[in-house]
Amino acid sequence: MAEQEHIPKTTAPRPGVSYLEWGAIFGGAAVAGALATVLSQFGAGIGLAASDAQPTQDGLSWALFLIGLWLILVAFASASAGGYVAGRMRSHFGDGTADESEFRDGIHGTVVWALSTLVLGAGAALISAISGLGATSASGEMTEEMMRMAQNASVITAFGSAAGAVLGAAGAWFAGVAGGKHRDEGLSVHSFVPAALRRKA
């Protein structure tokens, strides 16, 4: 009997109680959205925006490939940051095994990714629709070759966005798990701050 006391057991949740904490999720999604916006603005400022890499007579610009890589980086970094916040802020009920707690932390990170992706995707679709209205009048001036290169550019951008979404989901999961682990270990925030910038006692 003494040995059985050390075996962790998962207690069934009480009726009406959900382990999904929307406060932590919304907080993580806000961090993810804000970071994605800042990184996107920074990328646009240094020329990593689709509007800055128009196809030319010589073919597709190398900037388009850099834009694809930047889209992947933005999605991964923002989703990972939001996932970590959600995992760290989620309450630990103490009524599940270590594997179950890890799963719940990961799920919180993934839901942050899903929510921020839906919101940012809806915003991007709206902006694209508005921009498309102004571009229809100028589309007749493009040659067939230019239109073909523009389509290729769209494929590269779409691939970067899709790859970023997949990596963002994975990053959010593992970041959520890491946040939950650091929460349980009571890891100090100073562990992430360079020694030169830490507050002196």
Tab-separated table of N, CA and C in Angstrom, residues 132-147 150:
chain	number	residue	atom	x	y	z
A	132	GLY	N	-6.909	44.870	-53.463
A	132	GLY	CA	-7.257	44.309	-54.766
A	132	GLY	C	-8.210	45.186	-55.545
A	133	LEU	N	-9.046	45.940	-54.841
A	133	LEU	CA	-9.982	46.821	-55.530
A	133	LEU	C	-9.246	47.897	-56.313
A	134	GLY	N	-8.147	48.392	-55.737
A	134	GLY	CA	-7.393	49.439	-56.419
A	134	GLY	C	-6.461	48.901	-57.475
A	135	ALA	N	-6.167	47.592	-57.415
A	135	ALA	CA	-5.218	47.016	-58.362
A	135	ALA	C	-5.884	46.503	-59.630
A	136	THR	N	-7.210	46.364	-59.621
A	136	THR	CA	-7.879	45.800	-60.782
A	136	THR	C	-7.763	46.702	-62.009
A	137	SER	N	-7.761	48.000	-61.797
A	137	SER	CA	-7.708	48.921	-62.925
A	137	SER	C	-6.344	48.892	-63.615
A	138	ALA	N	-5.290	48.577	-62.863
A	138	ALA	CA	-3.952	48.571	-63.433
A	138	ALA	C	-3.549	47.213	-63.974
A	139	SER	N	-4.381	46.176	-63.724
A	139	SER	CA	-4.008	44.826	-64.153
A	139	SER	C	-3.970	44.696	-65.670
A	140	GLY	N	-4.719	45.517	-66.385
A	140	GLY	CA	-4.721	45.419	-67.834
A	140	GLY	C	-3.437	45.884	-68.475
A	141	GLU	N	-2.622	46.650	-67.759
A	141	GLU	CA	-1.381	47.156	-68.300
A	141	GLU	C	-0.239	46.146	-68.187
A	142	MET	N	-0.437	45.044	-67.455
A	142	MET	CA	0.611	44.053	-67.253
A	142	MET	C	0.671	43.104	-68.444
A	143	THR	N	1.876	42.762	-68.854
A	143	THR	CA	2.052	41.790	-69.923
A	143	THR	C	1.812	40.392	-69.389
A	144	GLU	N	1.709	39.443	-70.304
A	144	GLU	CA	1.482	38.061	-69.888
A	144	GLU	C	2.645	37.537	-69.058
A	145	GLU	N	3.872	37.926	-69.435
A	145	GLU	CA	5.050	37.492	-68.688
A	145	GLU	C	5.058	38.069	-67.275
A	146	MET	N	4.687	39.340	-67.160
A	146	MET	CA	4.639	39.966	-65.853
A	146	MET	C	3.575	39.334	-64.969
A	147	MET	N	2.445	38.973	-65.572
A	147	MET	CA	1.390	38.319	-64.808
A	147	MET	C	1.832	36.948	-64.324
A	150	ALA	N	4.113	37.452	-61.451
A	150	ALA	CA	3.352	37.877	-60.282
A	150	ALA	C	2.678	36.682	-59.616
